[in-house]
Every structure is written in C-alpha cells, then in structure tokens.
Short mmCIF file of C-alpha atoms in Angstrom, two decimals:
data_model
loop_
_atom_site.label_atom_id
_atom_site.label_comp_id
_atom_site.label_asym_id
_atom_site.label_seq_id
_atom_site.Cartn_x
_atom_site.Cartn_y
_atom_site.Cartn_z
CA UNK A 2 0.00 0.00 0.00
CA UNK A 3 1.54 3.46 -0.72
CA UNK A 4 2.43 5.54 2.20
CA UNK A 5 -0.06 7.85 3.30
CA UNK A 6 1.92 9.76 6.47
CA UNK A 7 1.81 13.13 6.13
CA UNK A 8 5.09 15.12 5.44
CA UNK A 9 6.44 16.87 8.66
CA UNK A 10 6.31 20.58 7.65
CA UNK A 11 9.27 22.41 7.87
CA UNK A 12 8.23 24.51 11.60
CA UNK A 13 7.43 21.60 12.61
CA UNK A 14 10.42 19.21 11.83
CA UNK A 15 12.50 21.84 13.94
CA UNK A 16 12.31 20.68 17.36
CA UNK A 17 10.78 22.93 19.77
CA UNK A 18 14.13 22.88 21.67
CA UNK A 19 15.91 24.70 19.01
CA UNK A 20 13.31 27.39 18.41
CA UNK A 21 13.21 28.32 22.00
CA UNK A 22 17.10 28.51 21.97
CA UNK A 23 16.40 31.11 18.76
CA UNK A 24 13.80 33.32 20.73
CA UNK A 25 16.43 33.11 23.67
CA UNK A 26 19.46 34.51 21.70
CA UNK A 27 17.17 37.28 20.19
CA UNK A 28 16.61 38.30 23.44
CA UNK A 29 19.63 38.73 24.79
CA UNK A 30 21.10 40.26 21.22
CA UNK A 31 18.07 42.85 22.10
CA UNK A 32 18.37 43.41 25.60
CA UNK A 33 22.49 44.08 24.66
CA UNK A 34 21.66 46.31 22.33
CA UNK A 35 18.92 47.94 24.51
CA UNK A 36 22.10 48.79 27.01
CA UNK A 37 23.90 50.09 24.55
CA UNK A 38 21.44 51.93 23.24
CA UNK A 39 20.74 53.69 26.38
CA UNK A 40 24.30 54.47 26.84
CA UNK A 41 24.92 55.96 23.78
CA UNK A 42 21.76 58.49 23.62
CA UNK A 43 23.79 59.73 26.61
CA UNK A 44 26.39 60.88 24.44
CA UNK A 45 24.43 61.94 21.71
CA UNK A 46 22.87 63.79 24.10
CA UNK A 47 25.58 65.60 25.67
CA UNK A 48 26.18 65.96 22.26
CA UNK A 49 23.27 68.28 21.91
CA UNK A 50 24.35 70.31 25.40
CA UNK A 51 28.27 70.64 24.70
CA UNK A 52 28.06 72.19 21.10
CA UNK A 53 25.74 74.18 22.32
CA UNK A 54 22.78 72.72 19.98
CA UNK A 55 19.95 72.23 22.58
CA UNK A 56 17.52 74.88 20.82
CA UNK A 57 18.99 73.69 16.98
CA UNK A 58 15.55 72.55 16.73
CA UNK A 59 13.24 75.41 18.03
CA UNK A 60 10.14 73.09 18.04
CA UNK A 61 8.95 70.16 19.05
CA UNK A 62 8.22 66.86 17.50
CA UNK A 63 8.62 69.42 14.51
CA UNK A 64 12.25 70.52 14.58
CA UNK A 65 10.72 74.32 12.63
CA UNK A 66 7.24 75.45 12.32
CA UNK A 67 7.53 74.37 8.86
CA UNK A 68 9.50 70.98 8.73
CA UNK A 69 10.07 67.80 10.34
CA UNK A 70 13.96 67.55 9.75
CA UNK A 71 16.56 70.58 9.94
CA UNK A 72 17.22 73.14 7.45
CA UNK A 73 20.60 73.28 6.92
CA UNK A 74 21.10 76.80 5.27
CA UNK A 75 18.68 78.21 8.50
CA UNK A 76 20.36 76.03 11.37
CA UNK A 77 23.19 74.94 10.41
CA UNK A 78 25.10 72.04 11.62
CA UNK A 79 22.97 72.87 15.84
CA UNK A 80 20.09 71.47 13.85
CA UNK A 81 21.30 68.11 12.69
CA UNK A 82 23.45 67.81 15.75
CA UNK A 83 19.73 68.12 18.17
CA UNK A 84 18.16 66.06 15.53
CA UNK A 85 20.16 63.56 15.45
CA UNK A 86 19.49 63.20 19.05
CA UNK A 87 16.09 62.79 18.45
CA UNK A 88 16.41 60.33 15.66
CA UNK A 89 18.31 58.22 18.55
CA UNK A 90 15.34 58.67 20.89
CA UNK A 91 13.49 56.45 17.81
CA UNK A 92 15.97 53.68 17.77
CA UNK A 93 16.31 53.19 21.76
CA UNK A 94 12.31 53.06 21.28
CA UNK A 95 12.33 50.52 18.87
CA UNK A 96 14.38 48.28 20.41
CA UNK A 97 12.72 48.64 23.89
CA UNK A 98 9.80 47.29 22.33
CA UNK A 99 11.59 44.25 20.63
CA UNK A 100 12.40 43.80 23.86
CA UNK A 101 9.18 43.65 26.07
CA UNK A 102 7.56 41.71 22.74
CA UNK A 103 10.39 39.00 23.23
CA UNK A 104 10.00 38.52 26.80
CA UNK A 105 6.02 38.05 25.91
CA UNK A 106 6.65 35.74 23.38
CA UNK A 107 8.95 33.73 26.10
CA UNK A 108 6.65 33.85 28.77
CA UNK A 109 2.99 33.88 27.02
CA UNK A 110 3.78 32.36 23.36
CA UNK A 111 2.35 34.38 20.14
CA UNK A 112 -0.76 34.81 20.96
CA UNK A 113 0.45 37.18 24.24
CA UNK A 114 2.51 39.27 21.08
CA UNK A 115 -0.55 39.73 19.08
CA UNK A 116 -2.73 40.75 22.51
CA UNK A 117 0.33 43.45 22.98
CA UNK A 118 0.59 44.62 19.38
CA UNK A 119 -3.44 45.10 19.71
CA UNK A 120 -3.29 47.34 22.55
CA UNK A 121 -0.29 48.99 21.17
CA UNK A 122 -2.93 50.06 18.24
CA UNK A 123 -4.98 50.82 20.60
CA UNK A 124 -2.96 53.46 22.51
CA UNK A 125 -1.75 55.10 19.36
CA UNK A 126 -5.37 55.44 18.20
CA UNK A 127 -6.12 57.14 21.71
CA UNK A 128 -2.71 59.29 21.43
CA UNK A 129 -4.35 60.06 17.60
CA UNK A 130 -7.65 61.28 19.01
CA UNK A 131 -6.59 62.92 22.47
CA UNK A 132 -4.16 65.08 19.29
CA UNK A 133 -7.34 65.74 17.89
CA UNK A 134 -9.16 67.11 20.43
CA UNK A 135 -6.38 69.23 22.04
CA UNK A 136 -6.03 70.60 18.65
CA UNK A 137 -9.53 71.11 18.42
CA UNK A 138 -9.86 72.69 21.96
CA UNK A 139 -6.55 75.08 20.99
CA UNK A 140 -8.23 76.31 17.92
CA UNK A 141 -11.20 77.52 20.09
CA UNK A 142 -9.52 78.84 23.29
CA UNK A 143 -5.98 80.25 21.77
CA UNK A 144 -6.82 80.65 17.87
CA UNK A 145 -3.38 81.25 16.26
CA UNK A 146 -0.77 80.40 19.26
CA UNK A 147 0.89 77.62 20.28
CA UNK A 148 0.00 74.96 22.13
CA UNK A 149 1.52 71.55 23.33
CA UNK A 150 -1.01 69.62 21.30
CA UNK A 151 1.87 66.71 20.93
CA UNK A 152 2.73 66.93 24.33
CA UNK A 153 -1.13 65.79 25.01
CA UNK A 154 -0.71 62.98 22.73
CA UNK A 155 2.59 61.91 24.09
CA UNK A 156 0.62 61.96 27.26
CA UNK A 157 -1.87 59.88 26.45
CA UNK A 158 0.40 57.41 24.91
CA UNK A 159 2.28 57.09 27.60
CA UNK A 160 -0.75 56.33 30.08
CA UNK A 161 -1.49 53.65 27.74
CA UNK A 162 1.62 51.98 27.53
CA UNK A 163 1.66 51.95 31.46
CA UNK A 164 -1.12 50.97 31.17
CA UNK A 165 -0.20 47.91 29.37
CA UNK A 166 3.02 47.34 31.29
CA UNK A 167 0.48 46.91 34.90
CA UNK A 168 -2.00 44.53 33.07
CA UNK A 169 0.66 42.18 30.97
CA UNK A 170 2.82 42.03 34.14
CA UNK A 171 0.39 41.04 36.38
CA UNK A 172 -1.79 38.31 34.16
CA UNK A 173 2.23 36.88 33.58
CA UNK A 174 2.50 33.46 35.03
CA UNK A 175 6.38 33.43 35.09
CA UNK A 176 9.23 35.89 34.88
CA UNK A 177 7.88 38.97 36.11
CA UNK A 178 11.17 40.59 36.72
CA UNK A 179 12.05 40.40 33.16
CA UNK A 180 8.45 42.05 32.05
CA UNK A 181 8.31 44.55 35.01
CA UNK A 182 12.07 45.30 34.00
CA UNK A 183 11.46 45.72 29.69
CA UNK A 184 8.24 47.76 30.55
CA UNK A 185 10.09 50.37 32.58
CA UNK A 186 12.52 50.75 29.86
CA UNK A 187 10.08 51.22 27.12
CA UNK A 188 7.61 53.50 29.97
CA UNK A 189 10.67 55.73 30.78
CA UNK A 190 11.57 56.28 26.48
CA UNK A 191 8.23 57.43 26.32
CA UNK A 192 8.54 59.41 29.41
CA UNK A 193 11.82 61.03 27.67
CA UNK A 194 10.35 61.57 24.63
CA UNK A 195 7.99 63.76 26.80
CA UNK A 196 10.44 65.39 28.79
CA UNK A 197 12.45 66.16 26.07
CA UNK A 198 9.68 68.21 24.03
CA UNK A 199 8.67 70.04 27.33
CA UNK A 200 12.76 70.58 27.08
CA UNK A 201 12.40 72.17 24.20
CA UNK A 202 9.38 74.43 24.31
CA UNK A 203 10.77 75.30 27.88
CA UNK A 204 14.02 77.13 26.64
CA UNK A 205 16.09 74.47 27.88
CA UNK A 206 15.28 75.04 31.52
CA UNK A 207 18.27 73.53 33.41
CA UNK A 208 16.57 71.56 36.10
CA UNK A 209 14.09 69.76 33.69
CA UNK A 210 17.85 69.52 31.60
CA UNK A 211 19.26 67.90 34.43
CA UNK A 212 16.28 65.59 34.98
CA UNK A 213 16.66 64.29 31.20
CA UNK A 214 19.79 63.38 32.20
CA UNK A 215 19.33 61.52 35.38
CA UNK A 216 16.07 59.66 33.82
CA UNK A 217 18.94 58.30 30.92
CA UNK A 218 21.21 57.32 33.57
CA UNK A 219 18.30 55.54 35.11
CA UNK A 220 17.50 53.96 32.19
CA UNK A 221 21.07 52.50 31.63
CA UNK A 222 20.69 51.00 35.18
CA UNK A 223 17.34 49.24 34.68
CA UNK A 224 19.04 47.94 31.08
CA UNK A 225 21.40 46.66 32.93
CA UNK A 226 19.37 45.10 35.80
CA UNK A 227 17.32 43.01 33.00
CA UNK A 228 20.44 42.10 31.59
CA UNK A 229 21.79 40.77 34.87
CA UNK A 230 18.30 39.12 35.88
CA UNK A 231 18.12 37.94 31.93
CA UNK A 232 21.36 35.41 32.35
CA UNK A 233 20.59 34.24 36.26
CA UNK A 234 19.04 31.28 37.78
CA UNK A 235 14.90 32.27 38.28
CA UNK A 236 12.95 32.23 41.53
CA UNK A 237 13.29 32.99 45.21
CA UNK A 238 16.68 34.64 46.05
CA UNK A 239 18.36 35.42 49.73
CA UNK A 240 21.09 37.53 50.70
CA UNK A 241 24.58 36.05 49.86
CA UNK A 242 26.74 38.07 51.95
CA UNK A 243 26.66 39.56 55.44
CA UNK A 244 24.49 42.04 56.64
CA UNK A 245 26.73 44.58 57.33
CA UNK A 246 28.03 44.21 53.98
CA UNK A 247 24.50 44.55 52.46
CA UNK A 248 24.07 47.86 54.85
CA UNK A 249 27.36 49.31 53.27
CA UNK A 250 26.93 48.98 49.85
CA UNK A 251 23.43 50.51 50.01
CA UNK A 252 25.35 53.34 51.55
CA UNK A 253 27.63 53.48 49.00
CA UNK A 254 24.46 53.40 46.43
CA UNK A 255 23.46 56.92 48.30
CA UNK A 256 26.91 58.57 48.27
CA UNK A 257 26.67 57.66 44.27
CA UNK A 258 23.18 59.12 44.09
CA UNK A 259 24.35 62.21 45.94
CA UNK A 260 27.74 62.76 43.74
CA UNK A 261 25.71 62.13 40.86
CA UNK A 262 23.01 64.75 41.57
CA UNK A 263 25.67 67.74 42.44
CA UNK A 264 27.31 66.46 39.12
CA UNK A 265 23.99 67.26 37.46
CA UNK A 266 23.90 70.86 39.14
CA UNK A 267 27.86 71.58 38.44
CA UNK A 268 26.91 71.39 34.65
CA UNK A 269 23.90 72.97 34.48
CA UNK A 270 25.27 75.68 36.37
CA UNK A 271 28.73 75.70 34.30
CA UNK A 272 28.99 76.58 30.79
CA UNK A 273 27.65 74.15 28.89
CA UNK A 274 23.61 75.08 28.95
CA UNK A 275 22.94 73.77 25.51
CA UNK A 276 23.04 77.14 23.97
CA UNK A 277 24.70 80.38 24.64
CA UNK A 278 21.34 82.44 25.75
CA UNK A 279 20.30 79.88 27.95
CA UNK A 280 20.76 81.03 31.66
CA UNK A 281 21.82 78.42 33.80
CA UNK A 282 20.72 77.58 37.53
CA UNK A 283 22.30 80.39 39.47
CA UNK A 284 24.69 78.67 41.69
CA UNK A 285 28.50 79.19 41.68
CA UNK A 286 29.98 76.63 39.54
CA UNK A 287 33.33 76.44 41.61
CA UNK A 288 32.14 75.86 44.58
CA UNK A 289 29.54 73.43 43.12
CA UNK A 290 32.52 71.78 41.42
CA UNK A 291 34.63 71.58 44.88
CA UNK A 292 30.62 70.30 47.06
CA UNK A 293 30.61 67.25 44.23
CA UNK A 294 33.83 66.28 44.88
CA UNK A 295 33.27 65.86 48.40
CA UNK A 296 31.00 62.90 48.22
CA UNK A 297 32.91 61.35 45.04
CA UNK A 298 35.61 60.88 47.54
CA UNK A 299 33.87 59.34 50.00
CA UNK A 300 32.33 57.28 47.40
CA UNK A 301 35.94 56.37 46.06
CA UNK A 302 36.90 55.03 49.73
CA UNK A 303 33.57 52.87 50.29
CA UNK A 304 33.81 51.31 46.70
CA UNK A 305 37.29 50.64 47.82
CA UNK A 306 36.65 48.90 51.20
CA UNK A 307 33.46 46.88 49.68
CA UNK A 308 36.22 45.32 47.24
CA UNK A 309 38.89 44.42 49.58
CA UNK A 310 36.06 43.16 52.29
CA UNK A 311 34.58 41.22 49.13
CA UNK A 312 37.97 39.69 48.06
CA UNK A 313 39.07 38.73 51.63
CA UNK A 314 35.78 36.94 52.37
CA UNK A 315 35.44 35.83 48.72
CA UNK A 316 32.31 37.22 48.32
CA UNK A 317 29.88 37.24 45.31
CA UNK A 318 30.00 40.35 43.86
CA UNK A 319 33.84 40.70 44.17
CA UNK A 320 34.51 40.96 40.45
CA UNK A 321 31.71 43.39 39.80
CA UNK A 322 33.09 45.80 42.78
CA UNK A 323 36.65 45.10 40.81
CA UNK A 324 35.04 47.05 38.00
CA UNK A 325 33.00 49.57 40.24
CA UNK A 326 36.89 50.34 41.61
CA UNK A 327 38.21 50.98 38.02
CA UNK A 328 35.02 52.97 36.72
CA UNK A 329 34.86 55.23 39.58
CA UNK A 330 38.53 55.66 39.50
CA UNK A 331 38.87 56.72 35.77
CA UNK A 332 35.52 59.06 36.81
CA UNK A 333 37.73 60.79 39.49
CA UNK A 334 40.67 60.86 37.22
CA UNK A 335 38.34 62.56 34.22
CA UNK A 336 36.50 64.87 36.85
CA UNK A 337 40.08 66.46 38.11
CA UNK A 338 41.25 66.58 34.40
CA UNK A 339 38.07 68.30 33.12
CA UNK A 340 38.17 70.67 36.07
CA UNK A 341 42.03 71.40 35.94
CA UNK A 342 41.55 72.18 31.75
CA UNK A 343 38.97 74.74 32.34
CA UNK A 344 35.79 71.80 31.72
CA UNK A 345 36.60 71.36 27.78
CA UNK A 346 33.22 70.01 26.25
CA UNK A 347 34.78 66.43 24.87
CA UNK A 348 35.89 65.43 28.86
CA UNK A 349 32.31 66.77 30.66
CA UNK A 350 30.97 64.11 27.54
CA UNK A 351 33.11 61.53 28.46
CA UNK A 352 32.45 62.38 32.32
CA UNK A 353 28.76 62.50 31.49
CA UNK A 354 28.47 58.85 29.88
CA UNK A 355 30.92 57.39 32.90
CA UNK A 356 28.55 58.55 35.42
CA UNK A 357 25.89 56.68 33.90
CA UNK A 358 28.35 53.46 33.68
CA UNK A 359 29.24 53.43 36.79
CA UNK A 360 26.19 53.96 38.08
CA UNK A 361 25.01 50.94 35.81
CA UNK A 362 28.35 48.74 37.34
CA UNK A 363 26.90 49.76 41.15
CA UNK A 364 23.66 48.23 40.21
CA UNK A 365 24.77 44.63 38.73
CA UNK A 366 26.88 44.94 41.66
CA UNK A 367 23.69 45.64 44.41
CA UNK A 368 21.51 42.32 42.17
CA UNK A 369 24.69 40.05 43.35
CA UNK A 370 24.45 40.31 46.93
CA UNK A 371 21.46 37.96 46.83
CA UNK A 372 21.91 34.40 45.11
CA UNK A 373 18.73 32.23 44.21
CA UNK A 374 17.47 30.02 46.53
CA UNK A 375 16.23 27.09 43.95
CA UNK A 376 18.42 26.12 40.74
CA UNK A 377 15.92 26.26 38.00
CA UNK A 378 17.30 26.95 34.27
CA UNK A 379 17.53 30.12 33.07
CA UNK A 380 16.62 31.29 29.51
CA UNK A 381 18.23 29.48 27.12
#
C-alpha cells in the first residue's frame, strides 16, 4: 500500500528545543543592544548640550514650524546635531519594544505578542484622538498660538503603555522581573520623549535639563538590571553576603546618588547650557565643582573597602566591585582633568556617559548580593 503519512512541515520538523534557543538569543542580542542603546543616547545627548545645539531645533516633535527635519542653510550644523538626538530617541524606542515583545513571546507564546501589538494600536489610536481634540480645543480657546497639542498625545500614549506594562505584568504566570524590568525601559523612552519636548518648548530650563539626564542614567541602570536578571538562575533569592556588607553597599548606592546629583547641578550651572542664551541655575559653579567632589571621595573610599572586604571573604560580587573600583577611579581621574583644563566640552561628555556606567556597574553589583534560593534553568 503506498504511504499515506503526512510530510512533517518544515516549523514543525525543527524541534521545539531549538526554536526556543532562537527566541532566547534574540533576546539577549536585544536586551544588549537595549544597554547600549541607552548608553549611547547619553552621548548623543551631551552631544546636543556641549556644542551648544539644545535649541537647533526650536520646536517640538517638529524641529521648525515648517519641517520635520533641519534646514541646513537656516540652522546649520545645531540642527542636525539636536536632531540627530532625536532620531536616537526612535531607535532606543524601537528596540525597547523588541524587547518587552520577546519577553512576551517567552513567557505567554504568540498569541500574548498579538494581545500586545493590539493594545499597542490601541494606545496610538487614543494618542491620535486625544491630538485631535487638544487641537480642536486650541483652535477655540488660543486661535493662532501655540499649544503643546503633541505633548497631550505623548501623554496619552504614555498612560497607555503603562497601562499595558500593569495589566501584561500582572496576568504573567512566570518571569515577572524580566516584564516589570522591559516595561520600565520602554515607559521611561516614552517618558523622555515627553520630557524632552517640554525641554524644548521650555528654553532648555536647566533643572528639567538635568532631569533628562538623570532619567537616561536611570534607564542604563534598569538595562542593565534586566540584563543581569536575563542570564541568572529564576525564583526565590536570599542575601549572599553579610548584613553589614549589604548595609554598606546601600550606603555606597546613596553617596553615588548624591555625587551624581551635584554632578547634574555643576553642569547645568557651568557653561555648557545647551546654547549660549540659555541662563543656567544660578549657583557658583566652583564651589559646586569643589561640594561634588566631596561625596565622590567618600564614594571612592567605600567602593574601595566593599572590594577588599569582598575579596578577603570571597564574596559574590567581588569581580563586579573590581570594575565599580576601576570605573569610579577613571571618573575621578576625568572629573580632576576636566576641572584642571577649564571643563573642555569632549571630557564633561566623556564624564557625562561614565557617570551613567558606573552607576550601571553599582547596580549589577547591588543584584549580586542575593543568590537564588532554587536552581531552576535560566533562559536558554
């Protein structure tokens, strides 16, 4: 009799094994390039402040009344340098979806995609009509001036996405770290895209500057939380070192938070403002400069006793502090430089983005002072 069995088809002759182990490596290829992503639009965006480019774009999502994209005869090379920051925002966007729509598709198959992509439709139809309206509302209230119509749609786009973020999270029957993590990263690009337009139509106000800034560096840090929680065992963890040890390094995590903050004031109140009419905050720069010191030296010291306590009782996170102790001391090294050279624009970048790397170093170091308590696999 002539064989009748149906032909495998070619999905399905691929065992399931193997197609996991694809979905895996996309997802970490993502969530790298999410981290470097974030990293980078903190150069591009010091970019934008240290040339001096932060109004090249007067408008906002517009970068002119009249056009998307700079004019180069009217703005010059201020224009493409801001817009190029902007194009960035896109890309770090982009990927911070492919990377909450991988860690659905790992956790909740295709069908949780397509739910996602459906409410993503949804939200941009609400961000759509809320545009509408505002635009509607401005026309009858303030015929003929300007009004933050975008910013209202932004708005409402973001509420929607966290909105999304709460109800995918909680319905997820496994890794909620990895969801809670990829849906703060795509909340807070929305969030910037926001804060960057109110930026903009602000004059480049120097506090809301400096809170762009510190959102990024936030950013980098939950990147590269998901990264560390992406490659460890799942489940349960307890603490893997003493307790003294866990008190100290979350004292260390404050005298980081505090350098970094009177880092963020010492530039805004220095002379990079983004552009030369912009006034800055008001405060004396030098003896800003000398008040952020203060706690990056204490901060150098703690970093430096964590490391040799860690080594001597061969702790965990001994290796990770071993790179906290090298990024914090090429930071020092860079912040004396900078400040001995008069603060030349290419070593406050370089300061800028090493902030945000050591801030991101602290934080894989802070998710190894707990190990897991059961050894289940992680993501292949």
């Amino acid at each position: 009799m002539p064989d009748t069995t149906t032909a495998p088809s070619p999905r399905s002759a691929v065992p399931v094994a193997a197609r996991t182990d694809v979905w895996g490596r996309m997802l970490r290829i993502f969530a790298w390039l999410s981290f470097l992503a974030q990293t980078i639009i903190i150069g591009t965006g010091g970019a934008v402040r240290l040339t001096g480019s932060g109004l090249g774009c007067s408008e906002w999502p517009l970068c002119t009344p009249e056009s998307l994209v700079p004019i180069y005869a009217d703005q010059g090379i201020h224009g493409l340098i801001e817009f190029g920051n902007r194009l960035m925002t896109g890309v770090v966007g982009i990927i911070a979806l492919a990377v909450v729509l991988l860690v659905l598709h790992r956790v909740g198959g295709r069908r949780r995609v397509v739910s996602a992509l459906w409410f993503a439709a949804g939200g941009v139809v609400a961000a759509a009509v809320a545009f509408g309206v505002a635009t509607l509302v401005a026309s009858l209230v303030a015929p003929g001036q300007d009004t933050p119509v975008f910013s209202v749609a932004t708005a409402v786009l973001l509420l929607a996405v966290i909105v999304a973020a709460v109800r995918f999270t909680r319905n997820s029957p496994e890794r909620r770290d990895l969801l809670a993590l990829a849906w703060i990263v795509l909340i807070g690009v929305v969030a910037q895209a926001l804060v960057g337009g109110i930026t903009v139509l602000t004059g480049l106000n120097p506090f809301i500057v400096g809170f762009h800034y510190t959102s990024s560096l936030l950013l980098v840090c939950v990147t590269a939380a998901f990264l560390v929680r992406l490659y460890a065992v799942p489940g349960p963890r307890e603490r893997a070192v003493p307790r003294w040890f866990a008190v100290l390094s979350h004292v260390t995590g404050l005298a980081l938070a505090v350098t970094i903050v009177f880092g963020v004031l010492t530039t805004g109140s220095g002379p990079h403002s983004g552009d030369a009419d912009v006034l800055r905050h008001g405060f004396d720069a030098t003896v800003l400069a000398h008040v952020h010191s203060w706690p990056g030296y204490i901060l150098a010291v703690l970093v430096l006793a964590l490391t040799v306590s860690a080594w001597v009782l061969k702790l965990e996170p001994r290796k990770w502090l071993l790179v906290l102790v090298i990024a914090i001391a090429v930071q020092v090294g860079v912040g004396v430089w900078q400040a001995r050279e008069g603060l030349p624009p290419l070593l406050v970048g370089i300061h800028m983005v090493l902030a945000s790397l050591s801030a991101a170093t602290y934080t894989v170091v802070v998710l190894h002072l707990k190990k897991p308590v059961a050894a289940e696999a992680p993501i292949s």
